[in-house]
PDB file of C-alpha atoms in Angstrom:
ATOM      1  CA  GLY H   1    -133.539  84.043-107.834  1.00 72.00           C
ATOM      2  CA  GLU H   2    -130.490  86.588-106.705  1.00 81.00           C
ATOM      3  CA  ASN H   3    -131.901  88.984-103.467  1.00 90.00           C
ATOM      4  CA  VAL H   4    -130.048  91.488-101.495  1.00 95.00           C
ATOM      5  CA  GLU H   5    -131.671  92.589 -98.311  1.00 96.00           C
ATOM      6  CA  GLN H   6    -130.783  96.042 -96.902  1.00 97.00           C
ATOM      7  CA  HIS H   7    -131.305  97.072 -93.124  1.00 97.00           C
ATOM      8  CA  PRO H   8    -132.301  99.082 -91.549  1.00 97.00           C
ATOM      9  CA  SER H   9    -134.586 100.924 -93.985  1.00 95.00           C
ATOM     10  CA  THR H  10    -134.565 104.175 -92.103  1.00 97.00           C
ATOM     11  CA  LEU H  11    -131.422 105.336 -89.615  1.00 97.00           C
ATOM     12  CA  SER H  12    -131.665 108.600 -87.874  1.00 97.00           C
ATOM     13  CA  VAL H  13    -128.219 109.651 -86.061  1.00 97.00           C
ATOM     14  CA  GLN H  14    -127.077 112.481 -84.414  1.00 97.00           C
ATOM     15  CA  GLU H  15    -124.158 114.871 -85.886  1.00 97.00           C
ATOM     16  CA  GLY H  16    -120.684 113.386 -85.085  1.00 97.00           C
ATOM     17  CA  ASP H  17    -121.973 109.831 -84.672  1.00 97.00           C
ATOM     18  CA  SER H  18    -121.330 106.418 -86.306  1.00 97.00           C
ATOM     19  CA  ALA H  19    -123.876 104.879 -89.266  1.00 98.00           C
ATOM     20  CA  VAL H  20    -123.675 101.457 -90.231  1.00 98.00           C
ATOM     21  CA  ILE H  21    -126.049  99.708 -92.987  1.00 98.00           C
ATOM     22  CA  LYS H  22    -126.136  96.104 -93.571  1.00 98.00           C
ATOM     23  CA  CYS H  23    -126.443  93.799 -96.510  1.00 98.00           C
ATOM     24  CA  THR H  24    -126.937  90.227 -97.428  1.00 97.00           C
ATOM     25  CA  TYR H  25    -126.636  88.681-100.379  1.00 96.00           C
ATOM     26  CA  SER H  26    -127.749  85.280-101.928  1.00 94.00           C
ATOM     27  CA  ASP H  27    -125.791  84.576-104.972  1.00 90.00           C
ATOM     28  CA  SER H  28    -122.638  82.898-103.699  1.00 90.00           C
ATOM     29  CA  ALA H  29    -121.202  83.962-107.453  1.00 88.00           C
ATOM     30  CA  SER H  30    -121.405  87.590-106.634  1.00 90.00           C
ATOM     31  CA  ASN H  31    -117.816  89.464-106.268  1.00 89.00           C
ATOM     32  CA  TYR H  32    -118.558  93.184-107.013  1.00 90.00           C
ATOM     33  CA  PHE H  33    -119.986  95.341-104.156  1.00 94.00           C
ATOM     34  CA  PRO H  34    -120.783  98.765-104.645  1.00 94.00           C
ATOM     35  CA  TRP H  35    -122.463 101.480-102.671  1.00 97.00           C
ATOM     36  CA  TYR H  36    -124.386 104.265-104.112  1.00 97.00           C
ATOM     37  CA  LYS H  37    -125.645 107.292-102.218  1.00 97.00           C
ATOM     38  CA  GLN H  38    -129.213 109.018-103.683  1.00 96.00           C
ATOM     39  CA  GLU H  39    -129.750 112.767-102.843  1.00 95.00           C
ATOM     40  CA  LEU H  40    -133.191 114.071-103.607  1.00 91.00           C
ATOM     41  CA  GLY H  41    -134.293 114.792-107.092  1.00 89.00           C
ATOM     42  CA  LYS H  42    -130.750 112.654-108.285  1.00 92.00           C
ATOM     43  CA  GLY H  43    -129.695 109.976-109.825  1.00 94.00           C
ATOM     44  CA  PRO H  44    -127.564 107.483-107.329  1.00 95.00           C
ATOM     45  CA  GLN H  45    -123.839 108.187-107.182  1.00 95.00           C
ATOM     46  CA  LEU H  46    -121.149 105.499-106.335  1.00 94.00           C
ATOM     47  CA  ILE H  47    -119.396 106.356-102.852  1.00 96.00           C
ATOM     48  CA  ILE H  48    -117.474 102.998-102.566  1.00 96.00           C
ATOM     49  CA  ASP H  49    -117.243  99.511-103.665  1.00 93.00           C
ATOM     50  CA  ILE H  50    -115.394  96.228-102.513  1.00 93.00           C
ATOM     51  CA  ARG H  51    -114.400  93.278-104.536  1.00 89.00           C
ATOM     52  CA  SER H  52    -114.373  89.905-103.151  1.00 82.00           C
ATOM     53  CA  ASN H  53    -110.849  89.441-102.728  1.00 81.00           C
ATOM     54  CA  VAL H  54    -110.815  91.972-100.348  1.00 80.00           C
ATOM     55  CA  GLY H  55    -112.119  91.862 -96.856  1.00 89.00           C
ATOM     56  CA  GLU H  56    -112.193  95.663 -95.965  1.00 94.00           C
ATOM     57  CA  LYS H  57    -111.710  99.388 -97.602  1.00 94.00           C
ATOM     58  CA  LYS H  58    -111.875 102.607 -96.390  1.00 96.00           C
ATOM     59  CA  ASP H  59    -112.272 105.831 -98.274  1.00 94.00           C
ATOM     60  CA  GLN H  60    -111.973 109.190 -95.310  1.00 95.00           C
ATOM     61  CA  ARG H  61    -114.895 108.728 -93.451  1.00 97.00           C
ATOM     62  CA  ILE H  62    -116.592 105.704 -95.139  1.00 98.00           C
ATOM     63  CA  ALA H  63    -115.562 102.119 -94.814  1.00 97.00           C
ATOM     64  CA  VAL H  64    -117.141  98.930 -96.188  1.00 97.00           C
ATOM     65  CA  THR H  65    -116.370  95.628 -95.154  1.00 96.00           C
ATOM     66  CA  LEU H  66    -117.202  92.465 -96.620  1.00 96.00           C
ATOM     67  CA  ASN H  67    -117.692  88.371 -95.097  1.00 95.00           C
ATOM     68  CA  LYS H  68    -117.987  86.362 -98.139  1.00 92.00           C
ATOM     69  CA  THR H  69    -118.620  83.302 -95.968  1.00 92.00           C
ATOM     70  CA  ALA H  70    -121.616  84.744 -94.375  1.00 94.00           C
ATOM     71  CA  LYS H  71    -122.244  86.643 -97.740  1.00 94.00           C
ATOM     72  CA  HIS H  72    -122.719  89.843 -95.382  1.00 95.00           C
ATOM     73  CA  PHE H  73    -121.261  93.141 -96.172  1.00 97.00           C
ATOM     74  CA  SER H  74    -121.556  96.893 -94.325  1.00 98.00           C
ATOM     75  CA  LEU H  75    -121.147 100.374 -94.821  1.00 98.00           C
ATOM     76  CA  HIS H  76    -119.625 102.542 -92.191  1.00 98.00           C
ATOM     77  CA  ILE H  77    -120.082 106.195 -91.954  1.00 98.00           C
ATOM     78  CA  THR H  78    -117.926 107.776 -89.215  1.00 97.00           C
ATOM     79  CA  GLU H  79    -118.182 111.615 -87.653  1.00 97.00           C
ATOM     80  CA  THR H  80    -121.435 111.918 -89.931  1.00 97.00           C
ATOM     81  CA  GLN H  81    -122.432 115.189 -91.219  1.00 97.00           C
ATOM     82  CA  PRO H  82    -125.643 116.970 -92.006  1.00 96.00           C
ATOM     83  CA  GLU H  83    -124.580 116.361 -95.969  1.00 96.00           C
ATOM     84  CA  ASP H  84    -124.410 112.753 -95.535  1.00 97.00           C
ATOM     85  CA  SER H  85    -128.175 112.703 -95.183  1.00 97.00           C
ATOM     86  CA  ALA H  86    -129.623 111.065 -97.980  1.00 97.00           C
ATOM     87  CA  VAL H  87    -130.725 107.284 -99.581  1.00 96.00           C
ATOM     88  CA  TYR H  88    -127.703 104.700 -99.345  1.00 97.00           C
ATOM     89  CA  PHE H  89    -128.176 101.596-101.542  1.00 97.00           C
ATOM     90  CA  CYS H  90    -126.305  98.573-101.420  1.00 97.00           C
ATOM     91  CA  ALA H  91    -125.770  96.443-104.745  1.00 95.00           C
ATOM     92  CA  ALA H  92    -124.064  92.887-105.401  1.00 93.00           C
ATOM     93  CA  SER H  93    -123.303  91.782-109.236  1.00 90.00           C
ATOM     94  CA  ILE H  94    -125.274  88.933-110.423  1.00 84.00           C
ATOM     95  CA  GLY H  95    -122.973  86.224-110.782  1.00 73.00           C
ATOM     96  CA  SER H  96    -119.155  87.170-111.589  1.00 62.00           C
ATOM     97  CA  SER H  97    -120.294  90.471-112.508  1.00 55.00           C
ATOM     98  CA  ASN H  98    -119.096  89.547-116.447  1.00 64.00           C
ATOM     99  CA  THR H  99    -122.237  91.456-117.519  1.00 68.00           C
ATOM    100  CA  GLY H 100    -122.042  94.033-115.279  1.00 75.00           C
ATOM    101  CA  LYS H 101    -125.431  93.703-114.137  1.00 85.00           C
ATOM    102  CA  LEU H 102    -126.105  94.590-110.588  1.00 89.00           C
ATOM    103  CA  ILE H 103    -129.274  93.982-108.055  1.00 91.00           C
ATOM    104  CA  PHE H 104    -129.718  96.635-105.432  1.00 94.00           C
ATOM    105  CA  GLY H 105    -131.019  96.569-101.841  1.00 95.00           C
ATOM    106  CA  GLN H 106    -134.246  98.288-100.834  1.00 95.00           C
ATOM    107  CA  GLY H 107    -132.151 101.359 -99.947  1.00 95.00           C
ATOM    108  CA  THR H 108    -131.818 102.878 -96.553  1.00 97.00           C
ATOM    109  CA  THR H 109    -132.873 106.776 -95.956  1.00 96.00           C
ATOM    110  CA  LEU H 110    -130.101 108.242 -93.286  1.00 98.00           C
ATOM    111  CA  GLN H 111    -131.023 111.198 -91.253  1.00 97.00           C
ATOM    112  CA  VAL H 112    -128.090 113.263 -89.441  1.00 97.00           C
ATOM    113  CA  LYS H 113    -129.525 115.582 -86.983  1.00 96.00           C
ATOM    114  CA  PRO H 114    -127.666 118.879 -86.591  1.00 92.00           C
TER     115      PRO H 114
ATOM    116  CA  ASN P   1    -118.926 116.495-120.344  1.00 62.00           C
ATOM    117  CA  ALA P   2    -122.829 116.015-119.530  1.00 76.00           C
ATOM    118  CA  GLY P   3    -122.469 112.171-118.590  1.00 93.00           C
ATOM    119  CA  VAL P   4    -125.808 110.644-118.972  1.00 96.00           C
ATOM    120  CA  THR P   5    -128.257 112.540-119.869  1.00 96.00           C
ATOM    121  CA  GLN P   6    -132.176 111.314-120.173  1.00 97.00           C
ATOM    122  CA  THR P   7    -135.300 112.875-121.504  1.00 95.00           C
ATOM    123  CA  PRO P   8    -137.880 113.700-120.195  1.00 96.00           C
ATOM    124  CA  LYS P   9    -137.670 114.714-116.646  1.00 95.00           C
ATOM    125  CA  PHE P  10    -141.427 114.302-116.369  1.00 96.00           C
ATOM    126  CA  GLN P  11    -144.004 112.852-118.242  1.00 96.00           C
ATOM    127  CA  VAL P  12    -147.747 111.858-117.701  1.00 97.00           C
ATOM    128  CA  LEU P  13    -149.601 109.384-119.543  1.00 96.00           C
ATOM    129  CA  LYS P  14    -153.091 108.035-119.949  1.00 97.00           C
ATOM    130  CA  THR P  15    -153.661 104.164-119.605  1.00 97.00           C
ATOM    131  CA  GLY P  16    -152.610 102.686-122.942  1.00 97.00           C
ATOM    132  CA  GLN P  17    -150.523 105.336-124.516  1.00 97.00           C
ATOM    133  CA  SER P  18    -147.134 104.734-125.397  1.00 96.00           C
ATOM    134  CA  MET P  19    -144.051 106.864-125.281  1.00 96.00           C
ATOM    135  CA  THR P  20    -140.102 106.441-125.440  1.00 97.00           C
ATOM    136  CA  LEU P  21    -137.768 107.331-122.891  1.00 97.00           C
ATOM    137  CA  GLN P  22    -134.455 108.673-124.033  1.00 97.00           C
ATOM    138  CA  CYS P  23    -130.803 108.290-122.712  1.00 97.00           C
ATOM    139  CA  ALA P  24    -127.397 109.201-124.296  1.00 97.00           C
ATOM    140  CA  GLN P  25    -124.075 109.092-122.411  1.00 96.00           C
ATOM    141  CA  ASP P  26    -120.553 110.662-123.480  1.00 95.00           C
ATOM    142  CA  MET P  27    -118.031 108.578-121.852  1.00 93.00           C
ATOM    143  CA  ASN P  28    -117.467 105.981-124.522  1.00 92.00           C
ATOM    144  CA  HIS P  29    -119.023 103.264-121.903  1.00 92.00           C
ATOM    145  CA  ASN P  30    -119.798  99.706-123.859  1.00 91.00           C
ATOM    146  CA  SER P  31    -122.728  98.986-121.096  1.00 92.00           C
ATOM    147  CA  MET P  32    -126.038 100.801-120.407  1.00 94.00           C
ATOM    148  CA  TYR P  33    -128.629  99.889-118.196  1.00 95.00           C
ATOM    149  CA  TRP P  34    -132.361 101.111-117.649  1.00 97.00           C
ATOM    150  CA  TYR P  35    -133.287 100.924-113.943  1.00 96.00           C
ATOM    151  CA  ARG P  36    -136.861 101.440-112.136  1.00 97.00           C
ATOM    152  CA  GLN P  37    -137.257 102.833-108.817  1.00 96.00           C
ATOM    153  CA  ASP P  38    -140.321 101.953-106.520  1.00 93.00           C
ATOM    154  CA  PRO P  39    -140.871 103.122-102.779  1.00 84.00           C
ATOM    155  CA  GLY P  40    -139.304 100.040-100.478  1.00 80.00           C
ATOM    156  CA  MET P  41    -137.832  98.307-103.565  1.00 82.00           C
ATOM    157  CA  GLY P  42    -134.720  99.966-104.322  1.00 88.00           C
ATOM    158  CA  LEU P  43    -133.776  99.755-108.099  1.00 93.00           C
ATOM    159  CA  ARG P  44    -134.673  96.699-110.694  1.00 94.00           C
ATOM    160  CA  LEU P  45    -132.974  96.335-113.980  1.00 93.00           C
ATOM    161  CA  ILE P  46    -135.352  96.168-116.664  1.00 96.00           C
ATOM    162  CA  TYR P  47    -133.065  95.895-119.590  1.00 96.00           C
ATOM    163  CA  TYR P  48    -129.515  96.166-120.238  1.00 93.00           C
ATOM    164  CA  SER P  49    -127.058  96.062-122.984  1.00 93.00           C
ATOM    165  CA  ALA P  50    -123.565  95.049-122.863  1.00 89.00           C
ATOM    166  CA  SER P  51    -122.571  96.536-125.899  1.00 88.00           C
ATOM    167  CA  GLU P  52    -123.707  97.871-129.090  1.00 89.00           C
ATOM    168  CA  GLY P  53    -126.212  95.669-130.901  1.00 88.00           C
ATOM    169  CA  THR P  54    -126.928  93.570-127.940  1.00 91.00           C
ATOM    170  CA  THR P  55    -129.908  93.641-125.585  1.00 94.00           C
ATOM    171  CA  ASP P  56    -131.010  91.430-122.911  1.00 92.00           C
ATOM    172  CA  LYS P  57    -133.813  91.220-120.315  1.00 93.00           C
ATOM    173  CA  GLY P  58    -133.385  92.057-116.403  1.00 91.00           C
ATOM    174  CA  GLU P  59    -135.203  91.405-113.775  1.00 90.00           C
ATOM    175  CA  VAL P  60    -138.836  93.096-114.665  1.00 94.00           C
ATOM    176  CA  PRO P  61    -139.029  93.505-118.924  1.00 97.00           C
ATOM    177  CA  ASN P  62    -142.737  92.578-119.086  1.00 96.00           C
ATOM    178  CA  GLY P  63    -144.160  95.745-120.785  1.00 96.00           C
ATOM    179  CA  TYR P  64    -141.195  97.509-121.759  1.00 97.00           C
ATOM    180  CA  ASN P  65    -138.955  97.296-125.056  1.00 97.00           C
ATOM    181  CA  VAL P  66    -135.363  98.904-125.708  1.00 97.00           C
ATOM    182  CA  SER P  67    -133.258  99.597-128.524  1.00 96.00           C
ATOM    183  CA  ARG P  68    -129.652 100.379-128.316  1.00 95.00           C
ATOM    184  CA  LEU P  69    -129.490 102.732-131.343  1.00 87.00           C
ATOM    185  CA  ASN P  70    -125.502 103.031-131.256  1.00 94.00           C
ATOM    186  CA  LYS P  71    -122.748 103.059-128.956  1.00 94.00           C
ATOM    187  CA  ARG P  72    -124.072 106.383-127.068  1.00 96.00           C
ATOM    188  CA  GLU P  73    -127.922 105.898-127.104  1.00 96.00           C
ATOM    189  CA  PHE P  74    -129.948 103.326-125.203  1.00 97.00           C
ATOM    190  CA  SER P  75    -133.958 104.064-125.529  1.00 97.00           C
ATOM    191  CA  LEU P  76    -136.691 102.382-123.242  1.00 98.00           C
ATOM    192  CA  ARG P  77    -140.172 102.100-124.743  1.00 97.00           C
ATOM    193  CA  LEU P  78    -143.578 101.425-123.436  1.00 96.00           C
ATOM    194  CA  GLU P  79    -145.979 100.567-125.905  1.00 93.00           C
ATOM    195  CA  SER P  80    -149.117 100.469-123.854  1.00 96.00           C
ATOM    196  CA  ALA P  81    -148.542 102.189-120.604  1.00 96.00           C
ATOM    197  CA  ALA P  82    -150.267 100.755-117.661  1.00 97.00           C
ATOM    198  CA  PRO P  83    -151.005 102.495-113.827  1.00 96.00           C
ATOM    199  CA  SER P  84    -148.418  99.722-112.736  1.00 96.00           C
ATOM    200  CA  GLN P  85    -145.276 101.389-114.875  1.00 97.00           C
ATOM    201  CA  THR P  86    -145.907 104.482-112.905  1.00 97.00           C
ATOM    202  CA  SER P  87    -142.268 104.929-111.153  1.00 97.00           C
ATOM    203  CA  VAL P  88    -138.988 106.513-111.694  1.00 97.00           C
ATOM    204  CA  TYR P  89    -136.647 105.605-114.264  1.00 98.00           C
ATOM    205  CA  PHE P  90    -133.135 105.895-114.562  1.00 97.00           C
ATOM    206  CA  CYS P  91    -130.632 105.322-117.259  1.00 97.00           C
ATOM    207  CA  ALA P  92    -127.036 104.328-116.424  1.00 95.00           C
ATOM    208  CA  SER P  93    -124.042 103.407-118.127  1.00 94.00           C
ATOM    209  CA  GLY P  94    -120.543 101.728-117.359  1.00 90.00           C
ATOM    210  CA  LEU P  95    -117.850  99.379-118.048  1.00 78.00           C
ATOM    211  CA  ARG P  96    -118.231  95.747-116.578  1.00 67.00           C
ATOM    212  CA  ASN P  97    -117.413  95.239-112.985  1.00 61.00           C
ATOM    213  CA  GLU P  98    -116.992  99.359-112.626  1.00 71.00           C
ATOM    214  CA  LYS P  99    -118.765 101.940-111.383  1.00 83.00           C
ATOM    215  CA  LEU P 100    -122.013 102.669-113.070  1.00 90.00           C
ATOM    216  CA  PHE P 101    -122.957 106.103-113.805  1.00 93.00           C
ATOM    217  CA  PHE P 102    -126.646 107.265-113.582  1.00 95.00           C
ATOM    218  CA  GLY P 103    -128.646 109.684-115.181  1.00 96.00           C
ATOM    219  CA  SER P 104    -131.343 112.362-113.330  1.00 95.00           C
ATOM    220  CA  GLY P 105    -134.437 109.996-113.892  1.00 96.00           C
ATOM    221  CA  THR P 106    -137.454 110.274-115.472  1.00 96.00           C
ATOM    222  CA  GLN P 107    -140.752 110.495-113.338  1.00 96.00           C
ATOM    223  CA  LEU P 108    -143.649 109.100-115.112  1.00 97.00           C
ATOM    224  CA  SER P 109    -147.441 108.970-114.299  1.00 97.00           C
ATOM    225  CA  VAL P 110    -149.442 106.576-115.927  1.00 96.00           C
ATOM    226  CA  LEU P 111    -152.968 107.516-115.200  1.00 96.00           C
TER     227      LEU P 111
END
């Protein structure tokens, strides 16, 4: 079945450094790739997403890149701040995403040390 | 504008008991979802509803039933709870191929 692998499972960086989280997916038909941030005790919140007709998207300190050939996509956070500490999930649409269904990666716990 | 509201926030059940998790959204979204979150396994889709009156199975539907009561409400029922259903449950709503809005979750323990 469809699968999304996310690495690393934990990531610790110094404030101001960059953080990169990588995901691979198995379904060639996937065309929508969102990233969610989950703070302790809360539900996940969308922080950025990318569609298959785009290779890169940026929103202030956050960027996402997509390599459809290799079925890889990555989240890049620059100039990290303590409030970036959270669990991050990547996801890929199941099939062409007409159903809106997503399959999620296992999550990455990011710790930003002051 | 409350977004997605889940009740209860916490629940402890004994094996074999039943319960219903409630979810309501006020964003006029067609699609609603139930996910469970377990350590190291991310979020896994239990059931979803693409529109009022329709429901379909996700990755892990066994042991659960759902009801899309109307456009706003989507409930998840455990008929006979098992310890393997100890998890955090999230309801979400959204438009197809657009962002999902998640509730704050229900932490369920089955003893």
